[in-house]
Short mmCIF file of C-alpha atoms and ligand atoms in Angstrom, two decimals:
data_model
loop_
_atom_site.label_atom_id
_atom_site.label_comp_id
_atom_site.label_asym_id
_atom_site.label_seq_id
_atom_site.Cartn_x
_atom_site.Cartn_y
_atom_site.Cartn_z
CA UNK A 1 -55.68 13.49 91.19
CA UNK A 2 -57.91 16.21 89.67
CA UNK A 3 -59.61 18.72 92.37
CA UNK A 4 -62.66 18.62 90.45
CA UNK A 5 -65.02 15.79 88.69
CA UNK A 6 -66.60 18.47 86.40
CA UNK A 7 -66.04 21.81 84.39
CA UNK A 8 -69.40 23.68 84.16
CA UNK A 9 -69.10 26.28 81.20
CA UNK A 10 -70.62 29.45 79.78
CA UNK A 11 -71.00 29.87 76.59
CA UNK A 12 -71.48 33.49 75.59
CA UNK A 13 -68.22 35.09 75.94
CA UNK A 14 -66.31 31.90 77.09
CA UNK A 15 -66.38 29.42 74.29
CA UNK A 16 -67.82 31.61 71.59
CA UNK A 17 -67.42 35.19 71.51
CA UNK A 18 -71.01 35.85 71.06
CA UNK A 19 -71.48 38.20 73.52
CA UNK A 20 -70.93 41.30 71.22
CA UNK A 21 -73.54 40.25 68.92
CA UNK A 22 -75.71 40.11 72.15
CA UNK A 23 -74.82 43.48 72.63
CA UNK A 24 -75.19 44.56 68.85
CA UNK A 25 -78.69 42.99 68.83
CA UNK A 26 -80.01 44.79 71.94
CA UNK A 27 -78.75 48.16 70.50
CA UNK A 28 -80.18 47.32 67.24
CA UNK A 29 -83.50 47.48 69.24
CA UNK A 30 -82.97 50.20 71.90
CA UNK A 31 -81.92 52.32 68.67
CA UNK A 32 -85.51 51.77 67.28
CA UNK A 33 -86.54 52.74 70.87
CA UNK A 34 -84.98 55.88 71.01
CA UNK A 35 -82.31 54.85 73.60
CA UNK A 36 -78.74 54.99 73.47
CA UNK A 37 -77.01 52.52 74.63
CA UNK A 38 -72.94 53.27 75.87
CA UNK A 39 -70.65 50.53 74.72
CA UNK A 40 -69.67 50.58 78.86
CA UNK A 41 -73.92 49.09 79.00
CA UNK A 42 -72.48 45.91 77.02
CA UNK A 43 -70.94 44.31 80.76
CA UNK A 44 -74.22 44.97 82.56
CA UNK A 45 -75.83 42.74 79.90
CA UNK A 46 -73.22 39.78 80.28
CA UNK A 47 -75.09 36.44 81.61
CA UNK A 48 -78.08 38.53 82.46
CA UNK A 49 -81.43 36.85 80.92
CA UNK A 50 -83.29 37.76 78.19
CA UNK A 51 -86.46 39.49 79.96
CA UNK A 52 -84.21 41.31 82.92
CA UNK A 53 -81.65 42.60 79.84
CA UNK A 54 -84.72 44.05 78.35
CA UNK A 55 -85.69 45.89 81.58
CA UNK A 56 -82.15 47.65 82.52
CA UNK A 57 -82.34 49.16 78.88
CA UNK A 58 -85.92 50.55 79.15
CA UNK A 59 -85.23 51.57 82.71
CA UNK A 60 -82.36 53.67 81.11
CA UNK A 61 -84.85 54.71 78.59
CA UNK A 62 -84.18 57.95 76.27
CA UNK A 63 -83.97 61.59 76.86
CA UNK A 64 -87.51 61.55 78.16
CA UNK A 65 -86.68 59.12 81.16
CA UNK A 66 -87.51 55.34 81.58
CA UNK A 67 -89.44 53.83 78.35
CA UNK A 68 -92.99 51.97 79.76
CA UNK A 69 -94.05 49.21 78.34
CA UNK A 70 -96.99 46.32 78.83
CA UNK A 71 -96.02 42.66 79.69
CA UNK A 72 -97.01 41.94 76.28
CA UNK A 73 -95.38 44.91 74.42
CA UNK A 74 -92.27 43.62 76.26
CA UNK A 75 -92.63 39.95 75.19
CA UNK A 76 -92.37 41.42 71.61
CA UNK A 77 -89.96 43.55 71.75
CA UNK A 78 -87.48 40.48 73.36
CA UNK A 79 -88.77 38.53 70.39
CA UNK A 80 -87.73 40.98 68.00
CA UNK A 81 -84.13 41.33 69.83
CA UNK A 82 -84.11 37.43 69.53
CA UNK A 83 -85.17 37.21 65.66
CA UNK A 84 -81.96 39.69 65.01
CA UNK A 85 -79.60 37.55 67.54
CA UNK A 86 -80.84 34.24 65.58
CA UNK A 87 -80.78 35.95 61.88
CA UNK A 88 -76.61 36.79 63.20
CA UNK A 89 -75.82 33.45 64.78
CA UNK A 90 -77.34 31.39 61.59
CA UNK A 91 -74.05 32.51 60.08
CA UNK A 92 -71.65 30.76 62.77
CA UNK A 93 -69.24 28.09 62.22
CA UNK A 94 -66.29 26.22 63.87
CA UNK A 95 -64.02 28.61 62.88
CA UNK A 96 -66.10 31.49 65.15
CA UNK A 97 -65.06 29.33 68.44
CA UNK A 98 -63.12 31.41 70.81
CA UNK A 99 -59.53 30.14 70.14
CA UNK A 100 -58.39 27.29 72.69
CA UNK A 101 -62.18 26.56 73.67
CA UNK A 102 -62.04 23.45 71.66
CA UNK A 103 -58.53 22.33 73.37
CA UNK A 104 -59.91 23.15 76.76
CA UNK A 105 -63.21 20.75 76.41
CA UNK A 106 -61.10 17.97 74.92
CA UNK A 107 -58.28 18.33 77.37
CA UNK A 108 -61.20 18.22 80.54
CA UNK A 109 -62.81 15.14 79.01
CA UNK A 110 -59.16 13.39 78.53
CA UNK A 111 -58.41 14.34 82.02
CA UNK A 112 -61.91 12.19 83.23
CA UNK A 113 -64.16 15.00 84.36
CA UNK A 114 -67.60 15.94 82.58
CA UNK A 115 -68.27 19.16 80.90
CA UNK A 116 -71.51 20.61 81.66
CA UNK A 117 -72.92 24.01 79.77
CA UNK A 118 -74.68 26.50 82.49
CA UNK A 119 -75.51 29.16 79.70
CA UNK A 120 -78.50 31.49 80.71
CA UNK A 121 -79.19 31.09 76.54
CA UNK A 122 -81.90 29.38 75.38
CA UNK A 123 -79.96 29.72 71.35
CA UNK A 124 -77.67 27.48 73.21
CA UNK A 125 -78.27 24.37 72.14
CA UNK A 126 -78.27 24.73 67.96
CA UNK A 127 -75.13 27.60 68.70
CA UNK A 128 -73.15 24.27 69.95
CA UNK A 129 -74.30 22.05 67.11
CA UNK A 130 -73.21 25.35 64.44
CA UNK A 131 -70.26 25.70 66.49
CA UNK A 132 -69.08 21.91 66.38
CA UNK A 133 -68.81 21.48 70.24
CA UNK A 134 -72.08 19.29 71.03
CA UNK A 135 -70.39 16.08 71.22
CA UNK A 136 -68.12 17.60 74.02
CA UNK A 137 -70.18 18.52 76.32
CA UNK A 138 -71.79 15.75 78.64
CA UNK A 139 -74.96 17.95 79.54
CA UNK A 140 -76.69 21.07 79.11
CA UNK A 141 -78.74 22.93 81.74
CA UNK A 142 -82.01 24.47 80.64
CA UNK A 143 -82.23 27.96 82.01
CA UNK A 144 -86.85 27.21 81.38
CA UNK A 145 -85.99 24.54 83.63
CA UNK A 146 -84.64 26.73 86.82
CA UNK A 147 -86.20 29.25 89.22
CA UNK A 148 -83.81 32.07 89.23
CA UNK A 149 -81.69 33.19 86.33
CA UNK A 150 -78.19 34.21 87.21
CA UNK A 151 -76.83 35.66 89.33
CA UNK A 152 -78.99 33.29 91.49
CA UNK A 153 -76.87 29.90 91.54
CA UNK A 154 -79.95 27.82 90.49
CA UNK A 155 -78.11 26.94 86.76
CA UNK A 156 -74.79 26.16 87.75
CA UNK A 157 -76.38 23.70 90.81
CA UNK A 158 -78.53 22.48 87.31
CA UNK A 159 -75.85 21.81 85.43
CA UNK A 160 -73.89 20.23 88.14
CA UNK A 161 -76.88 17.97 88.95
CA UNK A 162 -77.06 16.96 85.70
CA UNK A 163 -73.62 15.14 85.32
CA UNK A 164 -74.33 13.74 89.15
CA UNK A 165 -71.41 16.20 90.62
CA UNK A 166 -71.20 17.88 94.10
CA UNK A 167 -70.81 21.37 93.79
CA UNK A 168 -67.80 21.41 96.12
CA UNK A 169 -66.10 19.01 93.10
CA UNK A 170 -67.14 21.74 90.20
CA UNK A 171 -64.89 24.35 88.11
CA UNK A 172 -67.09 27.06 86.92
CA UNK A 173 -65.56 29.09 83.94
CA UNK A 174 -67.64 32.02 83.35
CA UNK A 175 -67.22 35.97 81.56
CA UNK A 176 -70.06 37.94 83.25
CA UNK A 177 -70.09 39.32 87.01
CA UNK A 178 -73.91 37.63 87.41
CA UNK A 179 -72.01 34.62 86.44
CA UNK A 180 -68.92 34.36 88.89
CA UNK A 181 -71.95 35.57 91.57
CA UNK A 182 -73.95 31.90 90.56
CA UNK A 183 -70.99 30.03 90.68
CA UNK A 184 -69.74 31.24 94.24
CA UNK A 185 -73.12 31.33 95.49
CA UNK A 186 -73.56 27.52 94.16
CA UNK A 187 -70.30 26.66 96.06
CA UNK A 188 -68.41 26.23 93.72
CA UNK A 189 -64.89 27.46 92.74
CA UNK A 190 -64.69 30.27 89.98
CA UNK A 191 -62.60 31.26 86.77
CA UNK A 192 -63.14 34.44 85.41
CA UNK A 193 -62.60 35.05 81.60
CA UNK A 194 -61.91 38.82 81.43
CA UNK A 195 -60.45 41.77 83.51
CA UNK A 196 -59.66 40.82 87.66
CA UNK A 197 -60.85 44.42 88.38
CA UNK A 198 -64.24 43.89 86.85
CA UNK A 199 -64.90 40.12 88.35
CA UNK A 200 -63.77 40.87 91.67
CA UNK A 201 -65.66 37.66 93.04
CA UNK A 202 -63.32 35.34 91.23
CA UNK A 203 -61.26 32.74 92.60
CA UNK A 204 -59.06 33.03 89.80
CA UNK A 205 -58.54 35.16 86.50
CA UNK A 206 -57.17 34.66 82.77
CA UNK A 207 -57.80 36.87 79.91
CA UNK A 208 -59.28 34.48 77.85
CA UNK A 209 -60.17 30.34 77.45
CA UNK A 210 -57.37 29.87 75.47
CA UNK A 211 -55.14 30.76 79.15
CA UNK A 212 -57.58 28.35 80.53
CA UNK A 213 -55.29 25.23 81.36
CA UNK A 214 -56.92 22.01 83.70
CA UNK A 215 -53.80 20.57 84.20
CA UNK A 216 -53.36 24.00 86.30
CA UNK A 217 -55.95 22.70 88.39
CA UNK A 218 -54.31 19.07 89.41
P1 B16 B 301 -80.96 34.37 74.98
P2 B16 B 301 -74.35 33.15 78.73
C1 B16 B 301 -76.28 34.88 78.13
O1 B16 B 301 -75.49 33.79 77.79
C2 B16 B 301 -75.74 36.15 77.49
O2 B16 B 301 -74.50 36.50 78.08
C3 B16 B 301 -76.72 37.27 77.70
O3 B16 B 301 -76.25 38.45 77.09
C4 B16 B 301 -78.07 36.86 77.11
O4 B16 B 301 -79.06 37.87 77.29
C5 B16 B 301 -78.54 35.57 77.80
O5 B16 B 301 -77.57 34.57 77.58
C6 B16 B 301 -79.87 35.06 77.28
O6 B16 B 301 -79.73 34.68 75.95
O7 B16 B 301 -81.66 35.67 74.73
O8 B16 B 301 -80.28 33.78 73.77
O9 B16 B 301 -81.83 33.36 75.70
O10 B16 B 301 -73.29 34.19 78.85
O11 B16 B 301 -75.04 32.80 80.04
O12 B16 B 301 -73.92 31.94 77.94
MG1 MG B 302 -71.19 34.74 79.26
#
């Protein structure tokens, strides 16, 4: 007997290794901005939202101190960030899966639970159709359709809700610190993709999805 009835993933960083061109895409823009971003910056970034990721770079700012902005100068500059993510993810294909994430979602729908996708990306949806992986996953939780934005829980108790699932009976399988923070604070149990050291609040830890077994979870 399974533990769980449902494996709620991430996407960014756990079934496609997106993450980086996140990271090159925000740079792109604080370069333009005058700040420098550290490549250290990238795992504050991780799972964070689009408007919040915005803020932590211009509260870094440049050599001048934090960068002010209006609410609507801001709303452009995310736009532009998201024009330069979109332009880089028009180019993905099957082949730009994170090895073993396609395994993993067939091998949790063979064993009878759902897959749900608690991605705080709204390019979600047409990066699953480039990406091959839509008709794996049983539901996908609109982060426009929640209060908080991780690392509130709100997404993960979303996607949950979605395939009719008690949290108590999810998996969450997430990269980002904000992430393992929803997925504890949903009540769920935790996988971390990535380093132990970094996400401390996981239940448990494997370097990447392709380590990522559900039969381990029986
Ligand atoms: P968008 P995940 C997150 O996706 C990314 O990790 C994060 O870097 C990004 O800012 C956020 O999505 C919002 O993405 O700008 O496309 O709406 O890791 O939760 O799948
Ligand atoms: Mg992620």
């Amino acid at each position: 007997m399974p533990r769980f009835d449902a494996v709620l993933f991430d996407l960014d960083g756990v079934l496609a290794d997106t993450a980086h061109i996140h990271f090159a895409a925000w740079r792109r823009l604080a370069e333009e901005l005058g700040i420098h971003l550290e490549p250290t910056f990238e795992e504050k970034l991780k799972g964070v939202d689009r408007m919040t990721s915005l803020d932590l770079i211009l509260a870094q700012g440049g050599p001048d101190g934090p960068v002010q902005r209006t609410v609507e100068e801001r709303r452009v500059l995310a736009d532009r960030k998201n024009g330069y993510y979109q332009a880089a993810i028009a180019e993905q294909t099957p082949d730009d899966l994170l090895p073993g994430a396609r395994r993993v979602l067939e091998e949790v729908r063979a064993a009878g639970l759902k897959t749900s996708l608690a991605s705080a990306s709204h390019n979600a949806p047409p990066l699953l159709d480039q990406l091959g992986i839509r008709p794996l996953i049983d539901a996908i939780a609109n982060p426009a359709a929640v209060k908080a934005p991780k690392p509130a829980p709100d997404l993960f108790l979303e996607a949950a809700r979605l395939v009719g699932v008690p949290p108590e009976r999810c998996l969450g399988v997430e990269d980002a610190v904000a992430g393992i923070a929803s997925i504890k604070d949903a009540g769920m149990v935790a996988v971390g993709i990535g380093d132990p050291t970094v996400l401390t609040r996981a239940d448990y830890v494997v370097p990447a999805i392709a380590n990522f077994y559900i039969s381990d979870f029986f």
